[in-house]
Each structure stands twice: as structure tokens, then as C-alpha cells.
Amino acid sequence: MIQGIFYARFLPQEGTKIVAQSPPGCIVATTYTPHLKPPLVDFDIIQEYIIPRKAFFNRFMTVNSPDNKYSILGFPVSIPDERYHRNEFIFNFGLVVESDCDQIPYERLVRRLAVTFAEMERQHGYLSSGTTTIPTCTLTPEDSGRRPIESLLEIVKEDLNNYGECMIPVDDANTLNMKLFPYHASPPPVRGWHVPVPKMKLADIVDATWDLTLQKIIPHVDGVNDVRRIAWLADVSLPLTQIALQHLLYYDTVLLLDMFFFGSCYAPRPGVHDFIANRDGLVDECAGYVCISNPIPAAKGGSGAGEPSGASGDGAAIKDAVDAASVAGGQQQGVSNYQLIKLMTTFCAGRSVMEWIKLHQDSGFDVLRHIDVRRLVQFGVIKGLLYRVHKYVVSKQVLESLATGRRVVPGGDDREEDSLLRYADGSHCFDQIITEQNMTDGEIMKKLKSLGSGDMTVFYR
């Protein structure tokens, strides 16, 4: 949000002077605003940066206040012409924003203000005319019909803060049009083994004017298909699919996850403590997303899956309710908060999803009957509760070849084995190998073992 906006000039007799500011007194105190708050910044300290040296003219500048609370964004402009005193007219339009806010969207506004008023000054001396230095209270209707600078800045500030855009007539021939555009960081690269998960119903917003590639791939973006499979199903080349998904990433409509395999390993993050405490109803949200059957009602004195449980003592009551319900009959039963927390916290780096399922089945809980395992893992990764432990392979021969520059010759004549060697440098995960070589995990391990006994090392990280 814009905290203040100002127009400054360099006057030959007075030096740097704030001609107009909004709100009044935000940069320098005036005789008309003695009762208002003190200025946001110390003008005596920053004035040399508002109208800086000649080397900084016509450049975007950012200056932080000494207390690092506010940033002043400016674009000092110099217009050389013989009609001015000292043959030069120097001014600056600046914004005052909080130092911790995103300043990139405001850079365009500052540039637009500077360029627009510089052109108006060149055309008919709008800024250098005497009316721009007269206080607002003393302006009369006869002052050439122009809008005073101070009231103009006030409208710009209020419209941009409230609506994110402004369209203000400056005079009979000029209008100031500006709009705040949010800044989106460049999206990360999309790989063939990534799985795009939609954050909204894309099929409801797509129309005939959208890009043809996007129209073809969106029906297959379901949170299950990887990028390579989406390209194949949509009959679109993989590079075009990746570019289209990058556009969706740029506008924050999808997020990327890893492919799900029952042989993959997942480990808990520190955020799992929030899940255990059911902070903000996290466990209840998980139950609605991953449970195949409806959650059971809460036991007396405890909390069920439909309401947050904060106390650890409630977990025992829920567990007893689940045990009693499972003995009562053969109908399909729900999953309690206690059981969901137990499922989420038993992932670890050395245990695959298949081993995790067997662990709970051996303890008497049929995971596959009550839980969508893929959705549970997906929920944990999206919420920051779990992270994927990737599998890599490294070969001593390949590392030696990278150090010496010599090419590694495989033991056999199989080109497929030769192609696998380039993945054995410890920087390519098995997801990439599976996608690019169209092989299963078991087939990759078999091929790697045949390349050299004892040379290959598999590690997880």
C-alpha cells in the first residue's frame, strides 16, 4: 500500500523542495498541517537522494529510511532547455511504501509518473508554471483550468490503494492512466516426471479463446497423471505441454508434485506437529480428503473426525470408539482422528509406502479399505507434513570419467545399458530415469547391476 506520494523540484535558490505531497505532511511538515502526525521520513537526511547527483538522473531509485521502516521509490528527471534558470529543470515524483512490501509493481507507476509529466513539461511547461507551486487553498478557478498537483497526487494515491488503478484527467488534453499489476515470479521448470495438481476447477473457466494446447491438456490435469502422460493423452508434444503448464504455474492455478509409487519413501517434516495438534482443523480436513468411508461419530467425552481435537487424552476415547465399532459388525467403518495421526506419523525415510501399508495391516487396520493412500500422501506433501525421499544411483566409474574427461565403456553391447550410465552421477533421481527411459524401478535396478558388480551405489535423499 502506498503510504505517501510527493512531487519534488530542485530550485536554484532553495535547493531540493517538496512542492506537493499526499497525505499532507507525510514528507515535510507544513504550516497548514501542524496538528497532523509527524512525517514518515526525515527529509533532512534523505533530501540528497530525492534530487541526487547528475549520474542518477533518469534512473529508477530506491532509498530506505534510516529506521528501515519505509522505502522511497523515485525517478529523478532532468530536462535541459535554455528557457530554464541554469538551463535545466529537475524534478522527481516519488512513492513512500513500507520497506518489507513487494516494490516491483510500484516501479512501473513511478516510471509512468515521471515520463508522463516530463512529456507534459516539454510540451507546454505544465510543471514549471507558477500554478504548480501555489498551495491548494489559494488556487482560484482562473488558474488556467488545470488540476492542482497536490489534489492530483491525492487522487492517484487513493485510487491506487482502493482500486489498484486510476484514470485522472490532468487538463483538457491529458489524462493520467495507471494500473497496479501484481508481480508473479518466474515459474520453476516443468519436468516430465512432475505431476500437476489443479488448485481450482480449470474446466469451468476455460473457453474457446484460450490457447489450443491448454484446451487439450486441461482435461487430463487431474493430480494423478504426470506431465509425460498428459502429453501422450492429449496428443501434444512434451515441450509444448511443459510450456503450457508453466503458464498455469505462473498464474498460481496448479502446483507440482512428484509421481506417486508404492515403492517410494516419504518422511515427516516439522509441520507434522501441527497435524498432531489438529491446528486449524488440519486432521478434519485430511479426513474429508482421504477417507473412503465416512468418519464415525465422536465418542462421549472425546472429539470425532468432524471437530478439532486439541487434547491428547481425547485420542484414547476415539481409539476405543473405533475398536468397538470394528467389532460391532461387518459394515464399512470410518477412520478416527487418532488413526489418521498414527498413519501420518509412521512414514519414515527407510520405509516404502508398501512396507508402511503392510505395517498397519499387520497391526489390524486395513489401510486400503478405508484410506486413499495416494491422496493421503498428496495431502501430506501439499500441507508441508511430508517430503519425498528420492532415490539416486552413483557409479565410481562415471565419477572418475567426469573428473578425467574419459568416456565410460559399458560391459555389454546394449545401447540401453549405455544410456543408463549418464544417470549414474548422483544427480538424477529414479523418477527421471523411469520417465525418460520408460522402464520400471525393478528393470532399472537389474540393468544397473549388469553394468558392473559392486560399482553402483544407490542412496536416498
CSV table of C-alpha atoms in Angstrom, one decimal:
chain,number,residue,atom,x,y,z
A,1,MET,CA,0.0,0.0,0.0
A,2,ILE,CA,1.2,3.5,-0.8
A,3,GLN,CA,1.8,5.4,2.4
A,4,GLY,CA,2.7,8.7,0.7
A,5,ILE,CA,3.3,10.3,-2.7
A,6,PHE,CA,5.2,13.5,-3.4
A,7,TYR,CA,6.4,15.9,-6.1
A,8,ALA,CA,9.8,17.5,-5.6
A,9,ARG,CA,11.7,20.1,-7.5
A,10,PHE,CA,15.2,21.5,-7.4
A,11,LEU,CA,15.1,25.3,-7.1
A,12,PRO,CA,18.3,27.2,-7.7
A,13,GLN,CA,17.8,29.5,-4.7
A,14,GLU,CA,16.3,26.9,-2.2
A,15,GLY,CA,17.7,23.6,-3.3
A,16,THR,CA,15.5,20.5,-3.1
A,17,LYS,CA,11.9,21.4,-2.2
A,18,ILE,CA,8.8,19.3,-1.7
A,19,VAL,CA,6.2,21.1,-3.8
A,20,ALA,CA,3.3,18.8,-3.3
A,21,GLN,CA,2.6,15.7,-1.0
A,22,SER,CA,-0.2,13.5,-0.1
A,23,PRO,CA,-1.2,13.0,2.7
A,24,PRO,CA,-0.2,16.4,3.8
A,25,GLY,CA,2.9,16.4,6.0
A,26,CYS,CA,4.0,12.9,5.0
A,27,ILE,CA,7.4,14.1,3.9
A,28,VAL,CA,7.8,17.5,5.4
A,29,ALA,CA,5.6,19.3,7.9
A,30,THR,CA,3.8,22.4,6.6
A,31,THR,CA,2.2,25.4,8.1
A,32,TYR,CA,-1.2,24.1,7.0
A,33,THR,CA,-0.8,20.7,8.9
A,34,PRO,CA,0.7,21.4,12.3
A,35,HIS,CA,-1.8,19.2,14.1
A,36,LEU,CA,-1.1,16.1,11.9
A,37,LYS,CA,1.2,13.2,12.5
A,38,PRO,CA,5.0,13.7,12.2
A,39,PRO,CA,6.5,13.0,8.7
A,40,LEU,CA,7.1,9.3,7.7
A,41,VAL,CA,10.7,10.0,7.0
A,42,ASP,CA,13.4,12.6,8.0
A,43,PHE,CA,13.6,14.9,5.0
A,44,ASP,CA,16.9,16.4,6.1
A,45,ILE,CA,18.6,13.0,5.8
A,46,ILE,CA,17.1,11.8,2.5
A,47,GLN,CA,16.8,15.0,0.6
A,48,GLU,CA,20.1,14.4,-1.2
A,49,TYR,CA,18.6,11.2,-2.6
A,50,ILE,CA,15.3,12.8,-3.7
A,51,ILE,CA,17.2,15.1,-6.1
A,52,PRO,CA,20.5,13.2,-6.4
A,53,ARG,CA,23.7,13.7,-8.4
A,54,LYS,CA,23.5,14.0,-12.2
A,55,ALA,CA,24.7,10.4,-12.7
A,56,PHE,CA,21.4,9.2,-11.2
A,57,PHE,CA,19.1,11.3,-13.3
A,58,ASN,CA,16.5,9.4,-15.4
A,59,ARG,CA,17.0,6.2,-13.4
A,60,PHE,CA,14.8,4.3,-11.0
A,61,MET,CA,16.0,4.7,-7.4
A,62,THR,CA,15.1,3.1,-4.1
A,63,VAL,CA,16.1,4.6,-0.8
A,64,ASN,CA,15.4,3.2,2.6
A,65,SER,CA,14.7,5.4,5.6
A,66,PRO,CA,17.3,5.3,8.5
A,67,ASP,CA,15.0,3.2,10.6
A,68,ASN,CA,14.4,0.8,7.6
A,69,LYS,CA,10.6,1.2,8.1
A,70,TYR,CA,9.8,2.9,4.8
A,71,SER,CA,11.3,2.9,1.2
A,72,ILE,CA,11.2,5.9,-1.1
A,73,LEU,CA,10.8,5.0,-4.7
A,74,GLY,CA,11.7,7.7,-7.2
A,75,PHE,CA,12.7,8.5,-10.7
A,76,PRO,CA,14.6,11.9,-10.8
A,77,VAL,CA,14.3,13.6,-14.2
A,78,SER,CA,16.4,16.3,-15.8
A,79,ILE,CA,15.1,18.3,-18.8
A,80,PRO,CA,17.8,20.5,-20.4
A,81,ASP,CA,16.4,23.7,-22.1
A,82,GLU,CA,17.6,27.2,-22.4
A,83,ARG,CA,14.3,28.6,-21.1
A,84,TYR,CA,15.0,27.4,-17.6
A,85,HIS,CA,17.2,29.0,-15.0
A,86,ARG,CA,20.6,27.3,-15.2
A,87,ASN,CA,19.3,25.8,-18.5
A,88,GLU,CA,17.9,22.8,-16.7
A,89,PHE,CA,14.6,21.7,-15.0
A,90,ILE,CA,15.0,18.9,-12.4
A,91,PHE,CA,12.1,17.2,-10.6
A,92,ASN,CA,11.1,13.9,-9.1
A,93,PHE,CA,7.8,12.1,-8.4
A,94,GLY,CA,8.2,9.6,-5.6
A,95,LEU,CA,6.2,7.0,-3.6
A,96,VAL,CA,6.7,6.0,0.0
A,97,VAL,CA,5.9,2.4,0.8
A,98,GLU,CA,6.7,0.0,3.6
A,99,SER,CA,10.2,-1.4,3.2
A,100,ASP,CA,9.0,-5.1,3.5
A,101,CYS,CA,6.4,-4.9,0.8
A,102,ASP,CA,6.9,-6.0,-2.8
A,103,GLN,CA,8.2,-3.0,-4.6
A,104,ILE,CA,8.3,-4.4,-8.2
A,105,PRO,CA,4.7,-3.4,-9.1
A,106,TYR,CA,5.3,0.2,-7.9
A,107,GLU,CA,8.4,0.6,-10.1
A,108,ARG,CA,6.2,0.9,-13.2
A,109,LEU,CA,4.0,3.5,-11.5
A,110,VAL,CA,6.9,5.7,-10.6
A,111,ARG,CA,8.3,5.5,-14.2
A,112,ARG,CA,4.9,6.3,-15.6
A,113,LEU,CA,4.5,9.4,-13.4
A,114,ALA,CA,8.0,10.6,-14.4
A,115,VAL,CA,7.6,10.0,-18.1
A,116,THR,CA,4.1,11.4,-18.3
A,117,PHE,CA,4.8,14.7,-16.5
A,118,ALA,CA,8.2,15.1,-18.2
A,119,GLU,CA,6.4,15.0,-21.6
A,120,MET,CA,3.8,17.4,-20.4
A,121,GLU,CA,6.5,19.8,-19.2
A,122,ARG,CA,8.3,19.6,-22.6
A,123,GLN,CA,5.0,20.3,-24.5
A,124,HIS,CA,3.6,23.3,-22.5
A,125,GLY,CA,5.6,23.7,-19.3
A,126,TYR,CA,3.0,22.1,-17.0
A,127,LEU,CA,5.3,21.6,-14.0
A,128,SER,CA,7.4,24.8,-14.3
A,129,SER,CA,4.3,27.1,-14.5
A,130,GLY,CA,3.6,29.2,-11.4
A,131,THR,CA,0.3,27.5,-10.6
A,132,THR,CA,2.0,24.2,-9.6
A,133,THR,CA,3.8,25.9,-6.7
A,134,ILE,CA,0.7,27.7,-5.3
A,135,PRO,CA,-0.9,26.0,-2.2
A,136,THR,CA,-4.2,24.3,-2.9
A,137,CYS,CA,-6.1,26.6,-0.6
A,138,THR,CA,-5.1,29.7,-2.7
A,139,LEU,CA,-5.9,28.4,-6.1
A,140,THR,CA,-8.7,30.1,-8.0
A,141,PRO,CA,-10.9,29.0,-10.9
A,142,GLU,CA,-9.0,31.4,-13.1
A,143,ASP,CA,-5.7,29.4,-12.8
A,144,SER,CA,-5.8,28.1,-16.4
A,145,GLY,CA,-8.3,25.3,-15.6
A,146,ARG,CA,-5.5,22.8,-14.6
A,147,ARG,CA,-5.9,20.4,-11.7
A,148,PRO,CA,-3.5,21.3,-8.9
A,149,ILE,CA,-0.6,18.9,-8.4
A,150,GLU,CA,-1.4,18.3,-4.8
A,151,SER,CA,-5.0,17.3,-5.4
A,152,LEU,CA,-3.9,15.2,-8.4
A,153,LEU,CA,-1.5,13.2,-6.2
A,154,GLU,CA,-4.2,12.7,-3.6
A,155,ILE,CA,-6.5,11.1,-6.1
A,156,VAL,CA,-3.7,8.9,-7.5
A,157,LYS,CA,-2.8,7.6,-4.0
A,158,GLU,CA,-6.4,6.9,-3.0
A,159,ASP,CA,-7.4,5.3,-6.3
A,160,LEU,CA,-4.4,3.0,-6.4
A,161,ASN,CA,-4.8,2.0,-2.8
A,162,ASN,CA,-8.5,1.3,-3.1
A,163,TYR,CA,-8.9,0.1,-6.7
A,164,GLY,CA,-5.4,-0.7,-8.0
A,165,GLU,CA,-5.9,1.7,-10.9
A,166,CYS,CA,-6.6,5.3,-11.8
A,167,MET,CA,-7.8,7.3,-14.7
A,168,ILE,CA,-7.5,11.0,-13.9
A,169,PRO,CA,-7.9,14.0,-16.3
A,170,VAL,CA,-5.0,16.3,-15.7
A,171,ASP,CA,-6.2,19.1,-18.1
A,172,ASP,CA,-8.2,19.4,-21.3
A,173,ALA,CA,-5.6,17.4,-23.3
A,174,ASN,CA,-4.0,14.9,-20.9
A,175,THR,CA,-5.3,12.0,-18.8
A,176,LEU,CA,-3.2,10.0,-16.3
A,177,ASN,CA,-3.9,6.3,-16.7
A,178,MET,CA,-2.1,3.8,-14.4
A,179,LYS,CA,-2.7,0.3,-13.1
A,180,LEU,CA,-1.1,-1.8,-10.4
A,181,PHE,CA,-0.2,-5.2,-11.8
A,182,PRO,CA,0.8,-8.0,-9.3
A,183,TYR,CA,4.2,-9.4,-9.8
A,184,HIS,CA,4.5,-13.1,-10.4
A,185,ALA,CA,7.9,-14.8,-10.1
A,186,SER,CA,9.1,-16.9,-13.0
A,187,PRO,CA,7.7,-20.4,-12.7
A,188,PRO,CA,10.1,-23.3,-12.0
A,189,PRO,CA,10.9,-25.6,-14.9
A,190,VAL,CA,8.3,-28.3,-15.5
A,191,ARG,CA,9.8,-31.8,-15.9
A,192,GLY,CA,8.3,-34.9,-17.5
A,193,TRP,CA,8.1,-36.7,-14.1
A,194,HIS,CA,6.2,-33.9,-12.3
A,195,VAL,CA,2.5,-34.3,-11.5
A,196,PRO,CA,0.5,-31.1,-11.9
A,197,VAL,CA,-2.3,-30.7,-9.3
A,198,PRO,CA,-5.0,-28.2,-10.1
A,199,LYS,CA,-5.9,-25.6,-7.4
A,200,MET,CA,-9.2,-24.8,-9.0
A,201,LYS,CA,-11.7,-26.3,-11.4
A,202,LEU,CA,-9.9,-25.4,-14.6
A,203,ALA,CA,-12.6,-27.0,-16.8
A,204,ASP,CA,-15.1,-24.4,-15.5
A,205,ILE,CA,-13.1,-21.4,-16.5
A,206,VAL,CA,-11.5,-22.5,-19.8
A,207,ASP,CA,-13.2,-21.1,-23.0
A,208,ALA,CA,-12.7,-21.1,-26.8
A,209,THR,CA,-10.3,-18.1,-26.6
A,210,TRP,CA,-7.7,-20.0,-24.6
A,211,ASP,CA,-4.5,-21.4,-26.1
A,212,LEU,CA,-5.2,-24.6,-28.1
A,213,THR,CA,-2.6,-26.6,-26.2
A,214,LEU,CA,-4.1,-25.5,-22.8
A,215,GLN,CA,-7.6,-26.6,-24.0
A,216,LYS,CA,-6.2,-30.0,-24.9
A,217,ILE,CA,-4.2,-30.7,-21.8
A,218,ILE,CA,-6.6,-29.3,-19.1
A,219,PRO,CA,-9.0,-32.3,-19.2
A,220,HIS,CA,-6.0,-34.6,-18.2
A,221,VAL,CA,-4.7,-32.4,-15.4
A,222,ASP,CA,-6.2,-34.4,-12.5
A,223,GLY,CA,-3.5,-34.6,-9.9
A,224,VAL,CA,-2.7,-38.2,-10.9
A,225,ASN,CA,-1.2,-38.0,-14.4
A,226,ASP,CA,2.4,-37.0,-14.8
A,227,VAL,CA,3.4,-34.5,-17.4
A,228,ARG,CA,4.7,-37.1,-19.9
A,229,ARG,CA,1.3,-39.0,-19.7
A,230,ILE,CA,-0.7,-35.8,-20.0
A,231,ALA,CA,1.2,-35.0,-23.3
A,232,TRP,CA,0.5,-38.5,-24.6
A,233,LEU,CA,-3.2,-38.5,-23.6
A,234,ALA,CA,-3.7,-35.0,-25.1
A,235,ASP,CA,-1.7,-35.9,-28.3
A,236,VAL,CA,0.6,-32.9,-27.7
A,237,SER,CA,4.4,-32.8,-27.8
A,238,LEU,CA,6.1,-32.8,-24.4
A,239,PRO,CA,7.8,-29.4,-24.8
A,240,LEU,CA,4.5,-27.7,-25.7
A,241,THR,CA,2.9,-29.4,-22.7
A,242,GLN,CA,5.6,-28.2,-20.4
A,243,ILE,CA,5.3,-24.6,-21.7
A,244,ALA,CA,1.5,-24.7,-21.2
A,245,LEU,CA,1.8,-26.0,-17.7
A,246,GLN,CA,4.4,-23.2,-16.9
A,247,HIS,CA,1.7,-20.7,-17.8
A,248,LEU,CA,-0.7,-22.3,-15.3
A,249,LEU,CA,2.1,-22.3,-12.7
A,250,TYR,CA,2.8,-18.6,-13.4
A,251,TYR,CA,-0.8,-17.7,-12.5
A,252,ASP,CA,-0.8,-20.0,-9.5
A,253,THR,CA,-3.5,-22.3,-10.7
A,254,VAL,CA,-1.6,-25.5,-10.4
A,255,LEU,CA,1.2,-26.9,-8.2
A,256,LEU,CA,3.8,-29.6,-9.0
A,257,LEU,CA,4.3,-32.8,-7.0
A,258,ASP,CA,6.3,-35.9,-7.6
A,259,MET,CA,4.9,-39.1,-9.1
A,260,PHE,CA,3.4,-41.5,-6.6
A,261,PHE,CA,4.7,-45.1,-6.4
A,262,PHE,CA,4.1,-47.6,-3.7
A,263,GLY,CA,7.8,-48.2,-3.7
A,264,SER,CA,8.6,-44.6,-2.8
A,265,CYS,CA,9.7,-43.4,0.6
A,266,TYR,CA,8.3,-40.4,2.5
A,267,ALA,CA,9.4,-38.8,5.7
A,268,PRO,CA,7.7,-36.3,8.1
A,269,ARG,CA,8.5,-32.6,8.2
A,270,PRO,CA,8.4,-30.4,11.4
A,271,GLY,CA,4.9,-29.3,10.2
A,272,VAL,CA,3.6,-32.7,11.3
A,273,HIS,CA,3.4,-31.3,14.8
A,274,ASP,CA,0.5,-29.0,13.6
A,275,PHE,CA,-1.2,-32.1,12.3
A,276,ILE,CA,-0.9,-33.9,15.6
A,277,ALA,CA,-2.4,-30.9,17.4
A,278,ASN,CA,-5.1,-30.7,14.8
A,279,ARG,CA,-4.3,-27.0,14.4
A,280,ASP,CA,-6.9,-25.1,12.3
A,281,GLY,CA,-8.8,-28.4,11.9
A,282,LEU,CA,-6.0,-29.9,9.8
A,283,VAL,CA,-6.9,-33.5,10.7
A,284,ASP,CA,-10.6,-33.0,9.9
A,285,GLU,CA,-9.7,-31.5,6.5
A,286,CYS,CA,-7.5,-34.5,5.9
A,287,ALA,CA,-10.3,-36.9,6.8
A,288,GLY,CA,-12.6,-35.3,4.3
A,289,TYR,CA,-10.0,-35.6,1.6
A,290,VAL,CA,-8.6,-39.1,2.1
A,291,CYS,CA,-11.2,-41.2,3.7
A,292,ILE,CA,-13.1,-43.7,1.5
A,293,SER,CA,-15.8,-44.2,4.2
A,294,ASN,CA,-17.5,-41.5,6.3
A,295,PRO,CA,-15.9,-40.7,9.7
A,296,ILE,CA,-17.5,-42.3,12.7
A,297,PRO,CA,-19.3,-40.1,15.3
A,298,ALA,CA,-17.2,-38.9,18.3
A,299,ALA,CA,-17.3,-40.9,21.5
A,300,LYS,CA,-18.7,-39.3,24.6
A,301,GLY,CA,-16.0,-37.0,26.2
A,302,GLY,CA,-13.8,-37.2,23.1
A,303,SER,CA,-13.7,-35.5,19.7
A,304,GLY,CA,-14.5,-37.1,16.4
A,305,ALA,CA,-13.2,-36.7,12.9
A,306,GLY,CA,-15.6,-33.8,12.3
A,307,GLU,CA,-14.4,-31.5,15.1
A,308,PRO,CA,-10.8,-30.4,16.1
A,309,SER,CA,-9.2,-32.3,18.9
A,310,GLY,CA,-6.6,-30.4,20.9
A,311,ALA,CA,-6.1,-32.6,24.0
A,312,SER,CA,-4.1,-35.7,23.8
A,313,GLY,CA,-6.5,-37.5,26.2
A,314,ASP,CA,-9.2,-37.4,23.6
A,315,GLY,CA,-7.2,-39.8,21.4
A,316,ALA,CA,-7.8,-42.7,23.7
A,317,ALA,CA,-11.6,-42.3,23.6
A,318,ILE,CA,-11.5,-42.1,19.8
A,319,LYS,CA,-9.4,-45.2,19.6
A,320,ASP,CA,-11.8,-47.1,21.9
A,321,ALA,CA,-14.7,-46.0,19.7
A,322,VAL,CA,-13.0,-47.3,16.6
A,323,ASP,CA,-12.2,-50.6,18.2
A,324,ALA,CA,-15.8,-51.0,19.4
A,325,ALA,CA,-17.2,-50.1,16.0
A,326,SER,CA,-15.0,-52.5,14.2
A,327,VAL,CA,-16.1,-55.4,16.4
A,328,ALA,CA,-19.8,-54.5,16.2
A,329,GLY,CA,-20.4,-55.5,12.6
A,330,GLY,CA,-19.1,-56.2,9.2
A,331,GLN,CA,-20.2,-52.9,7.6
A,332,GLN,CA,-17.6,-50.4,6.4
A,333,GLN,CA,-16.5,-48.1,9.2
A,334,GLY,CA,-14.9,-44.7,9.3
A,335,VAL,CA,-11.4,-43.5,10.3
A,336,SER,CA,-10.8,-41.6,13.5
A,337,ASN,CA,-8.5,-38.6,14.1
A,338,TYR,CA,-6.3,-40.8,16.2
A,339,GLN,CA,-5.9,-43.3,13.4
A,340,LEU,CA,-5.2,-40.6,10.8
A,341,ILE,CA,-2.5,-39.1,13.0
A,342,LYS,CA,-1.0,-42.5,13.5
A,343,LEU,CA,-0.9,-43.1,9.8
A,344,MET,CA,0.7,-39.8,9.0
A,345,THR,CA,3.4,-40.0,11.7
A,346,THR,CA,4.6,-43.6,10.8
A,347,PHE,CA,6.1,-42.5,7.5
A,348,CYS,CA,9.9,-42.6,7.6
A,349,ALA,CA,12.9,-42.4,5.3
A,350,GLY,CA,13.8,-46.1,5.3
A,351,ARG,CA,10.2,-47.4,4.8
A,352,SER,CA,8.4,-47.5,1.5
A,353,VAL,CA,4.7,-46.9,1.1
A,354,MET,CA,4.2,-50.7,0.5
A,355,GLU,CA,6.0,-51.5,3.7
A,356,TRP,CA,4.0,-48.8,5.5
A,357,ILE,CA,0.8,-50.4,4.4
A,358,LYS,CA,1.9,-53.8,5.5
A,359,LEU,CA,2.9,-52.4,8.9
A,360,HIS,CA,-0.6,-51.2,9.5
A,361,GLN,CA,-2.3,-54.2,8.1
A,362,ASP,CA,-0.3,-56.4,10.4
A,363,SER,CA,-1.5,-54.3,13.3
A,364,GLY,CA,-5.1,-54.9,12.3
A,365,PHE,CA,-6.0,-51.8,10.3
A,366,ASP,CA,-6.9,-52.3,6.7
A,367,VAL,CA,-5.5,-49.2,5.1
A,368,LEU,CA,-6.5,-49.8,1.6
A,369,ARG,CA,-10.2,-50.4,2.6
A,370,HIS,CA,-10.6,-47.1,4.5
A,371,ILE,CA,-7.9,-44.7,3.0
A,372,ASP,CA,-7.0,-43.5,-0.4
A,373,VAL,CA,-3.2,-43.8,0.1
A,374,ARG,CA,-2.3,-41.6,-2.8
A,375,ARG,CA,-4.5,-38.8,-1.5
A,376,LEU,CA,-3.1,-39.2,2.0
A,377,VAL,CA,0.5,-38.8,0.7
A,378,GLN,CA,-0.6,-35.9,-1.6
A,379,PHE,CA,-2.2,-34.1,1.3
A,380,GLY,CA,0.9,-34.5,3.5
A,381,VAL,CA,3.2,-33.1,0.8
A,382,ILE,CA,0.9,-30.2,-0.1
A,383,LYS,CA,0.4,-29.2,3.5
A,384,GLY,CA,4.1,-29.5,4.3
A,385,LEU,CA,3.7,-32.5,6.6
A,386,LEU,CA,5.8,-35.0,4.4
A,387,TYR,CA,8.5,-34.8,1.9
A,388,ARG,CA,9.6,-37.2,-0.8
A,389,VAL,CA,12.8,-39.1,-0.2
A,390,HIS,CA,14.2,-39.5,-3.7
A,391,LYS,CA,16.3,-42.4,-4.9
A,392,TYR,CA,19.6,-41.9,-6.8
A,393,VAL,CA,22.4,-44.0,-8.2
A,394,VAL,CA,26.1,-43.2,-8.4
A,395,SER,CA,28.9,-45.1,-10.2
A,396,LYS,CA,32.6,-44.8,-9.3
A,397,GLN,CA,33.5,-45.2,-13.0
A,398,VAL,CA,31.1,-42.4,-14.0
A,399,LEU,CA,32.5,-40.1,-11.3
A,400,GLU,CA,36.0,-40.9,-12.4
A,401,SER,CA,35.1,-40.2,-16.0
A,402,LEU,CA,33.7,-36.8,-15.1
A,403,ALA,CA,36.9,-36.0,-13.3
A,404,THR,CA,39.2,-37.2,-16.0
A,405,GLY,CA,37.1,-36.4,-19.1
A,406,ARG,CA,37.3,-40.0,-20.4
A,407,ARG,CA,34.2,-41.9,-21.6
A,408,VAL,CA,33.0,-44.9,-19.6
A,409,VAL,CA,32.6,-48.0,-21.8
A,410,PRO,CA,29.8,-50.3,-20.6
A,411,GLY,CA,30.5,-54.0,-20.1
A,412,GLY,CA,28.0,-55.2,-22.8
A,413,ASP,CA,26.9,-54.0,-26.2
A,414,ASP,CA,23.4,-53.0,-25.1
A,415,ARG,CA,22.7,-49.4,-26.0
A,416,GLU,CA,20.1,-49.3,-23.3
A,417,GLU,CA,22.8,-50.0,-20.7
A,418,ASP,CA,25.0,-47.3,-22.2
A,419,SER,CA,22.1,-44.8,-21.9
A,420,LEU,CA,21.7,-45.6,-18.2
A,421,LEU,CA,25.3,-44.6,-17.4
A,422,ARG,CA,24.6,-40.9,-17.9
A,423,TYR,CA,22.1,-41.1,-14.9
A,424,ALA,CA,24.7,-42.7,-12.6
A,425,ASP,CA,26.4,-39.5,-11.5
A,426,GLY,CA,24.2,-39.0,-8.4
A,427,SER,CA,22.2,-36.0,-9.7
A,428,HIS,CA,19.4,-37.8,-11.5
A,429,CYS,CA,16.5,-39.3,-9.4
A,430,PHE,CA,14.8,-42.5,-10.4
A,431,ASP,CA,11.6,-40.6,-11.3
A,432,GLN,CA,13.6,-39.0,-14.2
A,433,ILE,CA,15.0,-42.4,-15.3
A,434,ILE,CA,11.6,-44.1,-15.2
A,435,THR,CA,10.0,-41.3,-17.3
A,436,GLU,CA,12.8,-40.8,-19.9
A,437,GLN,CA,13.7,-44.5,-20.3
A,438,ASN,CA,10.1,-45.8,-19.9
A,439,MET,CA,11.3,-48.5,-17.5
A,440,THR,CA,10.1,-49.7,-14.1
A,441,ASP,CA,12.2,-49.4,-10.9
A,442,GLY,CA,12.9,-53.1,-11.0
A,443,GLU,CA,14.1,-53.1,-14.6
A,444,ILE,CA,16.4,-50.1,-13.9
A,445,MET,CA,18.0,-51.9,-10.9
A,446,LYS,CA,18.5,-55.0,-13.0
A,447,LYS,CA,20.2,-53.1,-15.8
A,448,LEU,CA,22.4,-51.1,-13.4
A,449,LYS,CA,23.6,-54.3,-11.7
A,450,SER,CA,24.6,-55.8,-15.0
A,451,LEU,CA,26.8,-52.8,-15.8
A,452,GLY,CA,29.4,-53.6,-13.1
A,453,SER,CA,29.4,-55.7,-10.0
A,454,GLY,CA,30.0,-53.5,-6.9
A,455,ASP,CA,30.4,-50.3,-8.9
A,456,MET,CA,26.9,-49.0,-8.4
A,457,THR,CA,25.7,-47.4,-5.2
A,458,VAL,CA,22.0,-46.5,-4.5
A,459,PHE,CA,21.3,-43.8,-2.0
A,460,TYR,CA,18.3,-41.8,-0.8
A,461,ARG,CA,18.0,-38.1,0.0
